[in-house]
Structures are given as structure tokens and as C-alpha cells.
CSV table of C-alpha atoms in Angstrom, one decimal:
chain,number,residue,atom,x,y,z
A,57,UNK,CA,0.0,0.0,0.0
A,58,UNK,CA,0.9,3.7,-0.2
A,59,UNK,CA,2.2,5.3,2.7
A,60,UNK,CA,-0.5,6.6,4.9
A,61,UNK,CA,-0.4,10.2,5.6
A,62,UNK,CA,-1.8,11.5,8.9
A,63,UNK,CA,-2.1,15.1,10.4
A,64,UNK,CA,-2.2,15.3,14.0
A,65,UNK,CA,-2.9,18.1,16.5
A,66,UNK,CA,-3.4,19.1,20.0
A,67,UNK,CA,-6.8,21.3,19.8
A,68,UNK,CA,-6.0,24.9,20.5
A,69,UNK,CA,-2.5,24.2,21.4
A,70,UNK,CA,0.1,26.3,19.2
A,71,UNK,CA,2.7,24.4,17.4
A,72,UNK,CA,1.3,21.2,17.9
A,73,UNK,CA,0.9,20.2,14.7
A,74,UNK,CA,2.6,16.9,13.4
A,75,UNK,CA,2.8,15.0,10.1
A,76,UNK,CA,3.1,11.5,10.3
A,77,UNK,CA,3.9,8.9,7.6
A,78,UNK,CA,3.0,5.3,8.3
A,79,UNK,CA,4.6,2.4,6.1
A,80,UNK,CA,3.1,-0.7,4.9
A,81,UNK,CA,4.0,-2.3,8.1
A,82,UNK,CA,2.2,0.1,10.0
A,83,UNK,CA,5.4,1.6,11.5
A,84,UNK,CA,6.2,5.4,11.5
A,85,UNK,CA,8.4,5.8,8.9
A,86,UNK,CA,8.6,10.0,8.9
A,87,UNK,CA,7.5,12.4,11.6
A,88,UNK,CA,7.7,16.3,11.6
A,89,UNK,CA,6.4,19.0,13.6
A,90,UNK,CA,4.9,21.8,11.5
A,91,UNK,CA,5.3,25.4,13.4
A,92,UNK,CA,2.6,28.0,12.8
A,93,UNK,CA,-0.5,25.9,12.4
A,94,UNK,CA,-3.1,25.3,15.2
A,95,UNK,CA,-6.1,22.8,15.0
A,96,UNK,CA,-5.1,21.2,11.7
A,97,UNK,CA,-7.6,19.0,10.6
A,98,UNK,CA,-6.5,17.5,7.0
A,99,UNK,CA,-3.7,17.3,4.7
A,100,UNK,CA,-3.2,16.4,1.2
A,101,UNK,CA,0.3,15.9,-1.0
A,102,UNK,CA,0.1,18.6,-3.8
A,103,UNK,CA,2.3,19.5,-6.6
A,104,UNK,CA,5.8,20.9,-4.8
A,105,UNK,CA,4.4,20.1,-1.2
A,106,UNK,CA,1.4,19.9,1.0
A,107,UNK,CA,-1.9,21.4,1.6
A,108,UNK,CA,-2.9,21.8,5.4
A,109,UNK,CA,-6.3,22.7,6.5
A,110,UNK,CA,-6.7,24.5,9.7
A,111,UNK,CA,-10.1,24.2,11.4
A,112,UNK,CA,-12.0,27.2,12.6
A,113,UNK,CA,-15.6,27.8,13.6
A,114,UNK,CA,-15.0,31.3,12.2
A,115,UNK,CA,-12.8,31.3,9.3
A,116,UNK,CA,-10.8,28.2,8.1
A,117,UNK,CA,-7.4,28.6,6.8
A,118,UNK,CA,-5.6,26.8,3.9
A,119,UNK,CA,-1.8,26.6,4.2
A,120,UNK,CA,0.3,25.7,1.6
A,121,UNK,CA,3.6,24.1,2.4
A,122,UNK,CA,6.7,23.2,0.4
A,123,UNK,CA,8.4,19.9,0.6
A,124,UNK,CA,10.3,20.9,3.6
A,125,UNK,CA,7.2,21.6,5.5
A,126,UNK,CA,8.0,25.2,5.3
A,127,UNK,CA,4.7,27.5,5.1
A,128,UNK,CA,4.7,29.2,1.6
A,129,UNK,CA,1.2,30.9,1.7
A,130,UNK,CA,-1.7,31.1,4.3
A,131,UNK,CA,-5.2,31.7,2.8
A,132,UNK,CA,-8.4,32.5,4.5
A,133,UNK,CA,-11.3,30.6,3.0
A,134,UNK,CA,-14.2,31.9,4.8
A,135,UNK,CA,-15.3,28.5,5.2
A,136,UNK,CA,-16.2,27.1,8.7
A,137,UNK,CA,-14.8,24.1,10.2
A,138,UNK,CA,-12.7,22.5,7.4
A,139,UNK,CA,-12.5,19.0,8.0
A,140,UNK,CA,-11.3,17.3,4.7
A,141,UNK,CA,-8.9,18.1,1.7
A,142,UNK,CA,-8.2,16.3,-1.5
A,143,UNK,CA,-6.4,17.1,-4.5
A,144,UNK,CA,-6.7,16.6,-8.4
A,145,UNK,CA,-3.1,16.3,-9.5
A,146,UNK,CA,-3.9,16.3,-13.3
A,147,UNK,CA,-5.5,19.8,-13.1
A,148,UNK,CA,-3.7,20.9,-10.1
A,149,UNK,CA,-7.0,21.6,-8.0
A,150,UNK,CA,-7.2,21.4,-4.1
A,151,UNK,CA,-10.7,20.5,-2.9
A,152,UNK,CA,-11.9,21.2,0.7
A,153,UNK,CA,-15.2,20.9,2.6
A,154,UNK,CA,-16.6,22.6,5.8
A,155,UNK,CA,-18.4,20.4,8.4
A,156,UNK,CA,-19.8,23.7,10.4
A,157,UNK,CA,-21.2,25.6,7.6
A,158,UNK,CA,-21.4,23.1,4.8
A,159,UNK,CA,-19.6,25.0,2.2
A,160,UNK,CA,-16.9,23.5,-0.1
A,161,UNK,CA,-14.3,25.0,-2.2
A,162,UNK,CA,-11.8,24.8,-4.9
A,163,UNK,CA,-8.4,26.3,-5.1
A,164,UNK,CA,-6.7,26.4,-8.7
A,165,UNK,CA,-4.0,28.7,-9.9
A,166,UNK,CA,-4.2,30.8,-6.6
A,167,UNK,CA,-8.0,31.5,-7.3
A,168,UNK,CA,-10.3,30.4,-4.4
A,169,UNK,CA,-14.1,29.5,-5.3
A,170,UNK,CA,-16.5,28.6,-2.5
A,171,UNK,CA,-19.7,26.9,-3.0
A,172,UNK,CA,-22.7,27.0,-0.4
A,173,UNK,CA,-26.1,25.2,-0.3
A,174,UNK,CA,-28.6,24.9,2.3
A,175,UNK,CA,-29.0,22.1,4.8
A,176,UNK,CA,-25.3,21.1,4.2
A,177,UNK,CA,-22.6,19.6,6.6
A,178,UNK,CA,-19.6,18.2,4.5
A,179,UNK,CA,-17.7,15.6,6.3
A,180,UNK,CA,-15.7,14.2,3.4
A,181,UNK,CA,-15.0,15.3,-0.3
A,182,UNK,CA,-12.9,13.2,-2.8
A,183,UNK,CA,-11.7,13.5,-6.2
A,184,UNK,CA,-12.0,10.4,-8.5
A,185,UNK,CA,-11.9,10.1,-12.3
A,186,UNK,CA,-13.0,13.6,-13.2
A,187,UNK,CA,-15.6,13.8,-10.5
A,188,UNK,CA,-16.0,15.2,-7.0
A,189,UNK,CA,-18.0,13.2,-4.5
A,190,UNK,CA,-19.1,15.3,-1.6
A,191,UNK,CA,-20.7,13.3,1.2
A,192,UNK,CA,-23.3,15.5,3.1
A,193,UNK,CA,-24.3,14.1,6.5
A,194,UNK,CA,-26.8,16.9,7.2
A,195,UNK,CA,-29.1,15.7,4.5
A,196,UNK,CA,-28.0,11.9,4.3
A,197,UNK,CA,-26.6,12.1,0.7
A,198,UNK,CA,-23.6,12.0,-1.3
A,199,UNK,CA,-23.5,14.5,-4.2
A,200,UNK,CA,-21.5,13.9,-7.5
A,201,UNK,CA,-20.0,16.7,-9.3
A,202,UNK,CA,-17.8,17.1,-12.4
A,203,UNK,CA,-14.5,18.6,-12.2
A,204,UNK,CA,-16.2,22.3,-12.7
A,205,UNK,CA,-18.4,21.6,-9.8
A,206,UNK,CA,-21.4,21.2,-12.0
A,207,UNK,CA,-24.0,18.8,-10.6
A,208,UNK,CA,-24.4,15.4,-11.9
A,209,UNK,CA,-26.3,13.2,-9.7
A,210,UNK,CA,-26.7,12.3,-6.0
A,211,UNK,CA,-27.4,9.3,-3.9
A,212,UNK,CA,-29.8,9.6,-0.8
A,213,UNK,CA,-29.4,7.5,2.4
A,214,UNK,CA,-32.1,6.8,4.9
A,215,UNK,CA,-32.8,9.7,7.1
A,216,UNK,CA,-30.7,9.9,10.2
A,217,UNK,CA,-28.2,7.5,8.8
A,218,UNK,CA,-25.3,10.3,8.6
A,219,UNK,CA,-22.8,9.0,5.8
A,220,UNK,CA,-19.5,10.4,6.9
A,221,UNK,CA,-16.7,9.0,4.3
A,222,UNK,CA,-16.4,7.6,1.0
A,223,UNK,CA,-13.6,5.4,-0.5
A,224,UNK,CA,-12.8,4.0,-3.8
A,225,UNK,CA,-11.1,0.6,-5.1
A,226,UNK,CA,-11.2,0.3,-8.8
A,227,UNK,CA,-14.6,0.7,-10.2
A,228,UNK,CA,-16.4,0.6,-6.7
A,229,UNK,CA,-17.1,3.0,-4.0
A,230,UNK,CA,-18.1,2.5,-0.5
A,231,UNK,CA,-19.8,4.8,1.9
A,232,UNK,CA,-19.7,4.3,5.8
A,233,UNK,CA,-22.7,5.8,7.7
A,234,UNK,CA,-22.1,6.8,11.4
A,235,UNK,CA,-25.6,6.5,13.0
A,236,UNK,CA,-26.7,3.5,11.2
A,237,UNK,CA,-23.4,1.6,11.5
A,238,UNK,CA,-23.7,0.5,7.6
A,239,UNK,CA,-21.3,0.3,4.8
A,240,UNK,CA,-22.8,0.8,1.2
A,241,UNK,CA,-21.1,-0.7,-1.8
A,242,UNK,CA,-21.7,0.9,-5.1
A,243,UNK,CA,-20.5,0.5,-8.7
A,244,UNK,CA,-19.3,3.6,-10.7
A,245,UNK,CA,-21.2,4.4,-13.8
A,246,UNK,CA,-21.5,7.1,-16.4
A,247,UNK,CA,-20.6,10.5,-15.3
A,248,UNK,CA,-19.7,9.2,-11.9
A,249,UNK,CA,-23.2,8.1,-10.8
A,250,UNK,CA,-23.2,5.7,-7.9
A,251,UNK,CA,-25.3,2.4,-8.2
A,252,UNK,CA,-26.0,0.3,-5.0
A,253,UNK,CA,-24.7,-3.0,-5.1
A,254,UNK,CA,-25.3,-4.0,-1.3
A,255,UNK,CA,-25.0,-2.9,2.2
A,256,UNK,CA,-23.7,-4.4,5.4
A,257,UNK,CA,-23.8,-3.7,9.1
A,258,UNK,CA,-20.4,-2.9,10.5
A,259,UNK,CA,-21.4,-5.0,13.6
A,260,UNK,CA,-24.0,-7.7,14.4
A,261,UNK,CA,-26.3,-7.1,17.3
């Protein structure tokens, strides 16, 4: 497997942000303290370095770091509670989602675009094969957009199930729901559409 990247922080503590890389044997292969960032919530490997989100209930920040983990730029996004970042390497686009206000954003060529919708709380945003998958746990849905953030389709889950994360493996996608303790398996079709194959409980009882 690829190295697993983790960003860890002690909430509200200055200079407590650490980047940790885990190898295929689940051993720590690299560890680095990143000064100047507080309440880091997500990290993404980008061209020429890293992007790190700083969670804030008022104005989430996006830090761009070089390969030596030195801060090159700090961008105030206006998005509250950024909890997830992803990166489209082909088009050099950073995607981010906010849990507190439900907004999501793109950063391309230093241009920030913020998208907002009603009844929204974004817990995960993932780019895959020219489509963006936005997991909205507020209205129990996963929204599918193209790379220009034009709406393509959505999948609705039972009310109150609270989908949290989406992961991909080949032509399949998997969504885990927090409240219902279920994993949903989908095939990925035309324009990124998700078609349900099966679902399973994460525990018996």
C-alpha cells in the first residue's frame, strides 16, 4: 500500500501540529512537527509540497507548504470547520469541505472559489476520475459533481443514517454511515453515478 499520511494536532495548542507517515508495515516512517499551524484537520500531498487545513468555527485557513514543510502561503477561505482536503493532480486543484457551515471550495492557480448550499454539513470530499464526491451528513446524501463543480447526480441514504466517508477501489465506491453503522457498496457508472450493489452492518447485534 502507499504510505498513509496523518495530520495530528492538540486542539487549540500552538505548534502542536505533526505530520506522520505510516509505511506498509504500519510503522512510523517519518515524523515532522509543523510550526505555525493550530487545529490542523486534514492534509493533502500536492504539487511541490502539501496543503494543510486549519479548522476554525469562524474562518478556516488553508496553508500551502513546500516539501520541507515550510509555510509558503496562508489563505483565509471563509469556510467554517474545514475537515477534509483532496487534490486533483492532473488539473492542480485542491478541494476542501466544511463541516460547520457545509460549504466546499476549490483552489486553482491561486484562485479560491467557495460553493454553498442549504442544509449542508460536509464531512468528506473526494476527487476520483474527473468527478468530485461530496458527502453531506446533514441531508444524508452523497453528491456527485464534475471537475467544474457542475451537478451530475446524488445518492440519498435513509434519514438519520449520517454518511461520513467515501472510499474507492477500482470501479467501486464505499460509503460508511455513522448513525446506522452500515457500509454501502456501489459501482461507478457514467458521469460518476453511483449504483448500489449491497450494504452491510459494521457489527452484528
